[in-house]
């Protein structure tokens, strides 16, 4: 089957055959195409075994398939080598690995950590903890009056004391994409900072080249890239990873072990303690192949008009306010409606079999900064259609009428 020639992409996702759900929560987690489900099933049915340890045939087969995924990821984001690709259980763990293994070991009082108000909790709370434990100062960039990311204002916060920068590539509470390459280039010229980019939201919408970007770390999750849950990836520059101590201990991360001491395995295994999520990591390769075959140009051709249409239609609804700057949303839009709780709206839409997300979207400081306790979020994936947008807009109007 040539995916690139299929017009009805929903036909590739079993959930849309088995339910009538209109799924508009891909920013939280994407649905899975049949080829990903089949790859996981094939592993469990035909060659499941623990990896890197067994000498028997199916163990060798599983190990080879597992490492093929690592190679696919290396090529997908253009890392220098597979040694720079570390498997975690999600992007949250990947960021925590950096916070604990690099941050706690290298940051100290008078150092500054720079984050933004837009960060997902997973790229904020770890740095709060590091700041408290090391005495470093946590600096938070806030948005401008238009609720936009002002690059000039952001860059003014970078100086010779800036030792670490953590920046989202796509804000899950705004749909806003900061100019990360410009920010990184300026930081390189004006500070000694190491730079981590949270790529969890951007990874399924845009081609990533970590060498061109020149970040030190890049974290993302498989489940947002049409892959299985329980799979995370940390890219790190090899020389930095080599200098970092292990994050977790035991299992495959050791070299030799004595009663009183141990040596550690080489990269990337130094950071991969214990039995990993074998079948799901193997299946993740099929998700990458799905996205590469479909192509980011086609993904953009599907998603961009849907978001533009959604924004135009939402602006026509009286009493509805879209969060963030106009016409700058990528793949998702958050909004509030006067006198209607986002939770009531979500329940109303759920009764119509429409799935959206409500709450603070793991970005509570951002939502509070904008003056709200929660918001509604509609996000799209490659399987969404203009009909999906028409139906959700129609039912938002119906909800307004229902709630008076």
Tab-separated table of C-alpha atoms in Angstrom:
chain	number	residue	atom	x	y	z
A	1	UNK	CA	0.000	0.000	0.000
A	2	UNK	CA	1.384	3.375	-1.024
A	3	UNK	CA	0.367	5.749	1.756
A	4	UNK	CA	1.241	8.812	-0.284
A	5	UNK	CA	-1.457	7.951	-2.831
A	6	UNK	CA	-4.286	7.473	-0.318
A	7	UNK	CA	-6.684	10.402	-0.096
A	8	UNK	CA	-8.735	9.149	2.869
A	9	UNK	CA	-6.108	8.932	5.601
A	10	UNK	CA	-8.713	8.012	8.196
A	11	UNK	CA	-8.946	4.635	6.473
A	12	UNK	CA	-5.416	3.886	7.730
A	13	UNK	CA	-6.430	4.302	11.384
A	14	UNK	CA	-8.570	1.492	12.868
A	15	UNK	CA	-10.182	3.710	15.484
A	16	UNK	CA	-12.051	5.583	12.759
A	17	UNK	CA	-13.361	2.310	11.364
A	18	UNK	CA	-14.458	1.062	14.769
A	19	UNK	CA	-15.936	4.289	16.174
A	20	UNK	CA	-17.600	7.454	14.913
A	21	UNK	CA	-15.399	9.708	17.039
A	22	UNK	CA	-14.367	13.078	15.671
A	23	UNK	CA	-10.945	13.232	17.243
A	24	UNK	CA	-9.590	16.725	17.827
A	25	UNK	CA	-7.065	16.052	20.593
A	26	UNK	CA	-3.983	14.977	18.654
A	27	UNK	CA	-1.828	17.461	20.582
A	28	UNK	CA	-2.332	15.244	23.626
A	29	UNK	CA	-1.715	11.970	21.799
A	30	UNK	CA	-2.115	10.918	18.183
A	31	UNK	CA	-4.143	7.962	16.987
A	32	UNK	CA	-2.219	4.969	15.634
A	33	UNK	CA	-2.189	3.744	12.026
A	34	UNK	CA	-2.685	0.059	11.344
A	35	UNK	CA	0.962	-0.431	10.357
A	36	UNK	CA	2.089	0.610	13.845
A	37	UNK	CA	-0.418	-1.689	15.535
A	38	UNK	CA	0.640	-4.535	13.252
A	39	UNK	CA	4.335	-3.997	14.006
A	40	UNK	CA	3.754	-4.210	17.748
A	41	UNK	CA	1.554	-7.274	17.318
A	42	UNK	CA	4.114	-8.970	15.091
A	43	UNK	CA	6.828	-8.545	17.721
A	44	UNK	CA	4.737	-10.047	20.503
A	45	UNK	CA	3.508	-12.893	18.325
A	46	UNK	CA	6.697	-13.845	16.497
A	47	UNK	CA	9.959	-12.737	18.086
A	48	UNK	CA	9.486	-11.105	21.484
A	49	UNK	CA	12.466	-11.572	23.810
A	50	UNK	CA	14.638	-9.376	25.998
A	51	UNK	CA	17.214	-7.488	23.986
A	52	UNK	CA	21.019	-7.170	24.055
A	53	UNK	CA	21.319	-10.240	26.300
A	54	UNK	CA	19.996	-13.420	24.770
A	55	UNK	CA	22.105	-15.350	22.252
A	56	UNK	CA	19.164	-17.300	20.841
A	57	UNK	CA	17.535	-16.458	17.537
A	58	UNK	CA	14.438	-14.496	18.556
A	59	UNK	CA	16.476	-12.429	21.026
A	60	UNK	CA	18.842	-11.497	18.202
A	61	UNK	CA	15.865	-10.653	15.979
A	62	UNK	CA	14.319	-8.436	18.671
A	63	UNK	CA	17.640	-6.703	19.348
A	64	UNK	CA	18.169	-5.978	15.649
A	65	UNK	CA	14.626	-4.591	15.282
A	66	UNK	CA	15.068	-2.461	18.413
A	67	UNK	CA	18.317	-0.957	17.133
A	68	UNK	CA	16.815	-0.384	13.692
A	69	UNK	CA	14.383	2.018	15.359
A	70	UNK	CA	17.305	3.889	16.884
A	71	UNK	CA	18.860	4.212	13.443
A	72	UNK	CA	15.559	5.423	11.997
A	73	UNK	CA	15.322	8.123	14.663
A	74	UNK	CA	18.929	9.157	14.089
A	75	UNK	CA	18.148	9.666	10.409
A	76	UNK	CA	14.736	11.225	11.084
A	77	UNK	CA	16.174	14.103	13.131
A	78	UNK	CA	19.629	14.070	11.484
A	79	UNK	CA	21.704	13.256	14.546
A	80	UNK	CA	25.410	12.546	14.055
A	81	UNK	CA	25.227	8.966	15.294
A	82	UNK	CA	23.001	6.440	17.044
A	83	UNK	CA	25.091	7.002	20.191
A	84	UNK	CA	23.261	10.316	20.518
A	85	UNK	CA	19.804	8.688	20.574
A	86	UNK	CA	18.623	7.601	24.018
A	87	UNK	CA	15.350	5.805	24.635
A	88	UNK	CA	13.207	6.910	27.572
A	89	UNK	CA	9.558	6.251	28.333
A	90	UNK	CA	8.428	9.737	27.221
A	91	UNK	CA	9.612	13.289	26.640
A	92	UNK	CA	9.084	14.040	30.327
A	93	UNK	CA	11.623	11.437	31.353
A	94	UNK	CA	14.002	12.640	28.650
A	95	UNK	CA	13.925	16.184	30.047
A	96	UNK	CA	14.273	14.913	33.605
A	97	UNK	CA	17.306	12.892	32.530
A	98	UNK	CA	18.980	16.119	31.417
A	99	UNK	CA	17.836	18.023	34.503
A	100	UNK	CA	19.216	15.463	36.930
A	101	UNK	CA	22.257	14.202	35.049
A	102	UNK	CA	23.413	17.500	33.580
A	103	UNK	CA	21.656	20.202	35.592
A	104	UNK	CA	22.368	18.976	39.111
A	105	UNK	CA	25.959	18.154	38.206
A	106	UNK	CA	26.865	21.403	36.463
A	107	UNK	CA	24.731	24.290	37.674
A	108	UNK	CA	25.506	26.289	40.790
A	109	UNK	CA	24.641	29.561	42.562
A	110	UNK	CA	24.834	32.667	40.339
A	111	UNK	CA	24.086	30.545	37.289
A	112	UNK	CA	20.847	31.301	35.461
A	113	UNK	CA	18.353	28.906	33.880
A	114	UNK	CA	16.106	30.494	31.260
A	115	UNK	CA	12.639	29.114	30.479
A	116	UNK	CA	9.422	30.670	29.173
A	117	UNK	CA	5.925	31.021	30.570
A	118	UNK	CA	4.754	28.820	27.670
A	119	UNK	CA	6.574	25.688	28.773
A	120	UNK	CA	4.805	22.418	29.400
A	121	UNK	CA	5.135	21.426	33.050
A	122	UNK	CA	7.618	18.780	31.927
A	123	UNK	CA	9.980	21.515	30.751
A	124	UNK	CA	9.398	23.770	33.735
A	125	UNK	CA	9.068	21.759	36.948
A	126	UNK	CA	12.376	19.855	36.474
A	127	UNK	CA	14.173	23.200	36.188
A	128	UNK	CA	12.386	24.524	39.246
A	129	UNK	CA	13.758	21.532	41.144
A	130	UNK	CA	17.253	21.997	39.740
A	131	UNK	CA	17.226	25.690	40.698
A	132	UNK	CA	16.149	24.879	44.249
A	133	UNK	CA	18.775	22.178	44.678
A	134	UNK	CA	21.698	24.041	43.093
A	135	UNK	CA	20.940	27.621	44.071
A	136	UNK	CA	20.773	28.673	40.426
A	137	UNK	CA	18.305	31.382	39.431
A	138	UNK	CA	15.308	30.415	37.322
A	139	UNK	CA	14.380	33.219	34.915
A	140	UNK	CA	11.012	33.064	33.144
A	141	UNK	CA	10.347	34.964	29.931
A	142	UNK	CA	6.763	36.225	29.639
A	143	UNK	CA	4.926	37.071	26.452
A	144	UNK	CA	4.355	40.546	25.063
A	145	UNK	CA	1.053	42.430	25.175
A	146	UNK	CA	-0.184	40.593	22.083
A	147	UNK	CA	0.423	37.266	23.872
A	148	UNK	CA	3.175	36.627	21.367
A	149	UNK	CA	6.791	35.541	21.690
A	150	UNK	CA	8.915	38.638	21.204
A	151	UNK	CA	12.372	37.458	20.190
A	152	UNK	CA	14.080	40.736	21.080
A	153	UNK	CA	12.577	40.749	24.571
A	154	UNK	CA	13.538	37.102	25.057
A	155	UNK	CA	17.123	37.626	23.924
A	156	UNK	CA	17.601	40.458	26.431
A	157	UNK	CA	17.396	37.846	29.196
A	158	UNK	CA	20.431	35.952	27.868
A	159	UNK	CA	23.825	36.927	29.288
A	160	UNK	CA	27.141	35.480	30.452
A	161	UNK	CA	25.436	33.989	33.523
A	162	UNK	CA	22.917	32.055	31.444
A	163	UNK	CA	24.111	28.468	31.789
A	164	UNK	CA	21.034	26.566	30.653
A	165	UNK	CA	18.126	27.334	28.325
A	166	UNK	CA	14.988	25.180	28.063
A	167	UNK	CA	12.651	26.219	25.258
A	168	UNK	CA	9.584	24.708	23.649
A	169	UNK	CA	9.552	24.364	19.865
A	170	UNK	CA	5.730	24.555	19.832
A	171	UNK	CA	3.706	25.699	22.830
A	172	UNK	CA	0.952	23.211	23.593
A	173	UNK	CA	-1.128	25.869	25.364
A	174	UNK	CA	-0.981	28.416	22.527
A	175	UNK	CA	-0.031	26.708	19.283
A	176	UNK	CA	2.767	29.269	19.030
A	177	UNK	CA	6.130	28.345	17.455
A	178	UNK	CA	9.069	30.419	18.723
A	179	UNK	CA	11.987	31.082	16.330
A	180	UNK	CA	14.198	28.532	18.044
A	181	UNK	CA	17.081	28.631	15.571
A	182	UNK	CA	17.488	32.408	16.022
A	183	UNK	CA	17.286	32.024	19.793
A	184	UNK	CA	19.923	29.286	19.765
A	185	UNK	CA	22.281	31.228	17.505
A	186	UNK	CA	22.077	34.284	19.763
A	187	UNK	CA	22.626	32.177	22.879
A	188	UNK	CA	25.701	30.596	21.324
A	189	UNK	CA	27.197	34.044	20.629
A	190	UNK	CA	26.318	35.637	23.956
A	191	UNK	CA	26.399	32.962	26.642
A	192	UNK	CA	27.937	29.619	27.618
A	193	UNK	CA	24.464	28.083	27.921
A	194	UNK	CA	23.576	24.531	27.075
A	195	UNK	CA	20.246	24.421	25.248
A	196	UNK	CA	17.399	21.910	25.448
A	197	UNK	CA	14.517	22.068	23.001
A	198	UNK	CA	11.215	20.425	23.933
A	199	UNK	CA	10.103	18.985	20.614
A	200	UNK	CA	7.117	16.986	21.846
A	201	UNK	CA	4.525	19.090	20.012
A	202	UNK	CA	6.493	20.009	16.879
A	203	UNK	CA	7.778	16.545	15.983
A	204	UNK	CA	4.706	15.429	14.009
A	205	UNK	CA	4.291	18.693	12.096
A	206	UNK	CA	7.725	19.790	10.899
A	207	UNK	CA	10.988	18.263	9.729
A	208	UNK	CA	13.593	18.527	12.473
A	209	UNK	CA	17.349	18.769	11.879
A	210	UNK	CA	19.158	18.843	15.214
A	211	UNK	CA	22.533	19.540	13.614
A	212	UNK	CA	21.231	22.560	11.724
A	213	UNK	CA	19.338	23.715	14.822
A	214	UNK	CA	22.497	23.269	16.919
A	215	UNK	CA	20.667	22.440	20.137
A	216	UNK	CA	22.519	20.428	22.790
A	217	UNK	CA	19.454	18.342	23.671
A	218	UNK	CA	16.169	17.617	21.915
A	219	UNK	CA	13.335	15.643	23.546
A	220	UNK	CA	10.152	14.153	22.119
A	221	UNK	CA	7.643	11.336	22.580
A	222	UNK	CA	6.592	8.581	20.217
A	223	UNK	CA	2.897	8.774	21.020
A	224	UNK	CA	2.533	12.240	19.510
A	225	UNK	CA	4.170	11.014	16.293
A	226	UNK	CA	1.511	8.375	15.560
A	227	UNK	CA	3.592	5.842	17.477
A	228	UNK	CA	3.013	3.830	20.649
A	229	UNK	CA	2.880	5.364	24.103
A	230	UNK	CA	5.677	4.543	26.518
A	231	UNK	CA	8.374	5.585	24.036
A	232	UNK	CA	10.424	8.737	24.484
A	233	UNK	CA	13.586	9.982	22.819
A	234	UNK	CA	16.406	12.167	24.041
A	235	UNK	CA	18.916	13.430	21.529
A	236	UNK	CA	22.088	14.841	23.027
A	237	UNK	CA	25.421	15.884	21.598
A	238	UNK	CA	27.832	13.019	22.108
A	239	UNK	CA	30.559	14.942	23.947
A	240	UNK	CA	28.029	16.281	26.454
A	241	UNK	CA	26.366	12.912	27.022
A	242	UNK	CA	29.746	11.246	27.550
A	243	UNK	CA	30.531	13.659	30.390
A	244	UNK	CA	27.173	13.149	32.118
A	245	UNK	CA	26.721	10.523	34.857
A	246	UNK	CA	23.997	7.875	34.557
A	247	UNK	CA	20.466	8.884	35.427
A	248	UNK	CA	19.236	5.446	36.496
A	249	UNK	CA	21.285	2.442	37.612
A	250	UNK	CA	21.051	-1.260	36.870
A	251	UNK	CA	20.538	-3.523	33.906
A	252	UNK	CA	22.073	-2.649	30.566
A	253	UNK	CA	23.687	0.598	31.743
A	254	UNK	CA	26.582	-1.197	33.470
A	255	UNK	CA	29.944	-2.244	32.108
A	256	UNK	CA	31.362	-4.291	34.965
A	257	UNK	CA	30.075	-4.633	38.523
A	258	UNK	CA	31.922	-5.586	41.699
A	259	UNK	CA	30.730	-5.642	45.294
A	260	UNK	CA	31.779	-2.052	45.886
A	261	UNK	CA	31.867	-0.372	42.494
A	262	UNK	CA	30.800	-0.463	38.872
A	263	UNK	CA	31.805	0.859	35.488
A	264	UNK	CA	29.263	2.100	33.000
A	265	UNK	CA	28.333	1.044	29.510
A	266	UNK	CA	29.137	3.240	26.510
A	267	UNK	CA	26.590	5.501	24.844
A	268	UNK	CA	23.682	5.286	24.448
A	269	UNK	CA	23.265	2.340	26.826
A	270	UNK	CA	24.737	4.216	29.801
A	271	UNK	CA	21.355	5.964	30.056
A	272	UNK	CA	19.115	2.973	29.323
A	273	UNK	CA	18.811	1.082	32.595
A	274	UNK	CA	16.588	-2.000	32.820
A	275	UNK	CA	14.360	-3.714	30.301
A	276	UNK	CA	12.937	-1.100	27.921
A	277	UNK	CA	9.553	-0.942	26.233
A	278	UNK	CA	10.749	-3.362	23.564
A	279	UNK	CA	7.734	-4.016	21.345
A	280	UNK	CA	6.595	-0.396	21.347
A	281	UNK	CA	10.044	0.922	20.482
A	282	UNK	CA	10.218	-1.580	17.642
A	283	UNK	CA	6.769	-0.470	16.438
A	284	UNK	CA	7.837	3.171	16.608
A	285	UNK	CA	9.971	2.583	13.514
A	286	UNK	CA	6.748	1.991	11.568
A	287	UNK	CA	5.370	5.306	12.829
A	288	UNK	CA	8.453	7.110	11.567
A	289	UNK	CA	8.134	5.353	8.216
A	290	UNK	CA	4.462	6.351	8.082
A	291	UNK	CA	5.281	10.032	8.611
A	292	UNK	CA	8.230	9.990	6.225
A	293	UNK	CA	6.183	8.303	3.505
A	294	UNK	CA	3.319	10.732	3.981
A	295	UNK	CA	5.760	13.631	4.072
A	296	UNK	CA	5.712	16.855	6.036
A	297	UNK	CA	4.642	18.830	2.982
A	298	UNK	CA	1.440	16.822	2.735
A	299	UNK	CA	0.900	16.973	6.490
A	300	UNK	CA	1.110	20.765	6.278
A	301	UNK	CA	-1.225	20.793	3.264
A	302	UNK	CA	-3.792	18.967	5.405
A	303	UNK	CA	-3.348	20.664	8.767
A	304	UNK	CA	-2.660	24.314	7.912
A	305	UNK	CA	-5.938	24.973	6.045
A	306	UNK	CA	-7.858	23.240	8.839
A	307	UNK	CA	-6.346	25.457	11.523
A	308	UNK	CA	-6.891	28.576	9.396
A	309	UNK	CA	-10.528	27.591	8.800
A	310	UNK	CA	-10.996	26.801	12.488
A	311	UNK	CA	-9.612	30.175	13.524
A	312	UNK	CA	-11.802	32.060	11.042
A	313	UNK	CA	-14.918	30.213	12.200
A	314	UNK	CA	-14.123	30.609	15.907
A	315	UNK	CA	-13.637	34.361	15.486
A	316	UNK	CA	-17.224	34.605	14.274
A	317	UNK	CA	-18.605	33.212	17.562
A	318	UNK	CA	-19.701	35.982	19.870
A	319	UNK	CA	-18.077	35.899	23.289
A	320	UNK	CA	-15.321	33.530	22.202
A	321	UNK	CA	-11.687	34.520	22.725
A	322	UNK	CA	-8.770	32.750	21.071
A	323	UNK	CA	-5.599	32.647	23.178
A	324	UNK	CA	-2.385	33.831	21.582
A	325	UNK	CA	-1.663	36.067	18.604
A	326	UNK	CA	-3.906	36.011	15.558
A	327	UNK	CA	-2.978	33.836	12.591
A	328	UNK	CA	0.059	32.345	14.345
A	329	UNK	CA	-1.381	29.039	15.500
A	330	UNK	CA	0.215	25.818	14.362
A	331	UNK	CA	-1.800	22.589	14.646
A	332	UNK	CA	-3.878	23.732	17.659
A	333	UNK	CA	-6.005	26.560	19.017
A	334	UNK	CA	-6.963	27.247	22.624
A	335	UNK	CA	-9.999	29.379	23.427
A	336	UNK	CA	-12.503	30.410	26.085
A	337	UNK	CA	-16.177	31.351	25.775
A	338	UNK	CA	-17.893	33.864	28.021
A	339	UNK	CA	-20.173	32.258	30.619
A	340	UNK	CA	-19.465	28.680	29.466
A	341	UNK	CA	-17.078	26.502	31.425
A	342	UNK	CA	-14.598	24.708	29.154
A	343	UNK	CA	-15.508	21.517	30.996
A	344	UNK	CA	-19.199	21.997	30.223
A	345	UNK	CA	-18.323	22.611	26.593
A	346	UNK	CA	-16.210	19.447	26.426
A	347	UNK	CA	-18.997	17.384	27.993
A	348	UNK	CA	-21.513	18.789	25.536
A	349	UNK	CA	-19.242	17.973	22.603
A	350	UNK	CA	-18.435	14.537	23.986
A	351	UNK	CA	-22.149	13.755	23.924
A	352	UNK	CA	-21.937	14.493	20.188
A	353	UNK	CA	-18.938	12.129	19.930
A	354	UNK	CA	-16.459	14.995	19.478
A	355	UNK	CA	-13.235	14.747	21.458
A	356	UNK	CA	-11.462	17.967	22.465
A	357	UNK	CA	-9.185	18.772	25.403
A	358	UNK	CA	-9.951	21.172	28.240
A	359	UNK	CA	-8.009	22.279	31.305
A	360	UNK	CA	-4.673	24.034	31.680
A	361	UNK	CA	-3.008	21.615	29.216
A	362	UNK	CA	-0.049	21.009	31.548
A	363	UNK	CA	0.752	24.702	31.162
A	364	UNK	CA	-0.905	26.103	34.265
A	365	UNK	CA	1.388	29.155	34.659
A	366	UNK	CA	0.613	30.172	31.082
A	367	UNK	CA	-3.159	29.872	31.452
A	368	UNK	CA	-3.067	31.817	34.726
A	369	UNK	CA	-0.811	34.454	33.157
A	370	UNK	CA	-3.431	34.915	30.434
A	371	UNK	CA	-6.091	35.368	33.107
A	372	UNK	CA	-7.922	32.044	33.099
A	373	UNK	CA	-8.160	28.838	35.073
A	374	UNK	CA	-8.683	26.627	32.029
A	375	UNK	CA	-9.371	26.734	28.310
A	376	UNK	CA	-10.672	24.517	25.530
A	377	UNK	CA	-8.202	23.184	22.981
A	378	UNK	CA	-8.831	21.849	19.495
A	379	UNK	CA	-5.875	20.217	17.773
A	380	UNK	CA	-5.595	18.465	14.446
A	381	UNK	CA	-3.646	15.613	12.917
A	382	UNK	CA	-3.100	14.263	9.431
A	383	UNK	CA	-6.386	12.317	9.594
A	384	UNK	CA	-8.635	15.298	10.235
A	385	UNK	CA	-10.858	16.787	7.546
A	386	UNK	CA	-12.830	19.921	6.757
A	387	UNK	CA	-15.969	18.024	7.783
A	388	UNK	CA	-14.484	17.554	11.261
A	389	UNK	CA	-14.038	21.315	11.594
A	390	UNK	CA	-17.527	22.024	10.267
A	391	UNK	CA	-19.063	19.607	12.754
A	392	UNK	CA	-17.221	20.935	15.798
A	393	UNK	CA	-18.029	24.554	14.863
A	394	UNK	CA	-21.700	23.672	14.385
A	395	UNK	CA	-21.773	22.058	17.808
A	396	UNK	CA	-19.972	24.912	19.546
A	397	UNK	CA	-22.760	27.140	18.277
A	398	UNK	CA	-25.253	24.569	19.583
A	399	UNK	CA	-23.505	24.568	22.966
A	400	UNK	CA	-23.762	28.352	23.190
A	401	UNK	CA	-27.475	28.122	22.503
A	402	UNK	CA	-27.896	25.256	24.998
A	403	UNK	CA	-26.108	27.071	27.815
A	404	UNK	CA	-27.961	30.304	27.093
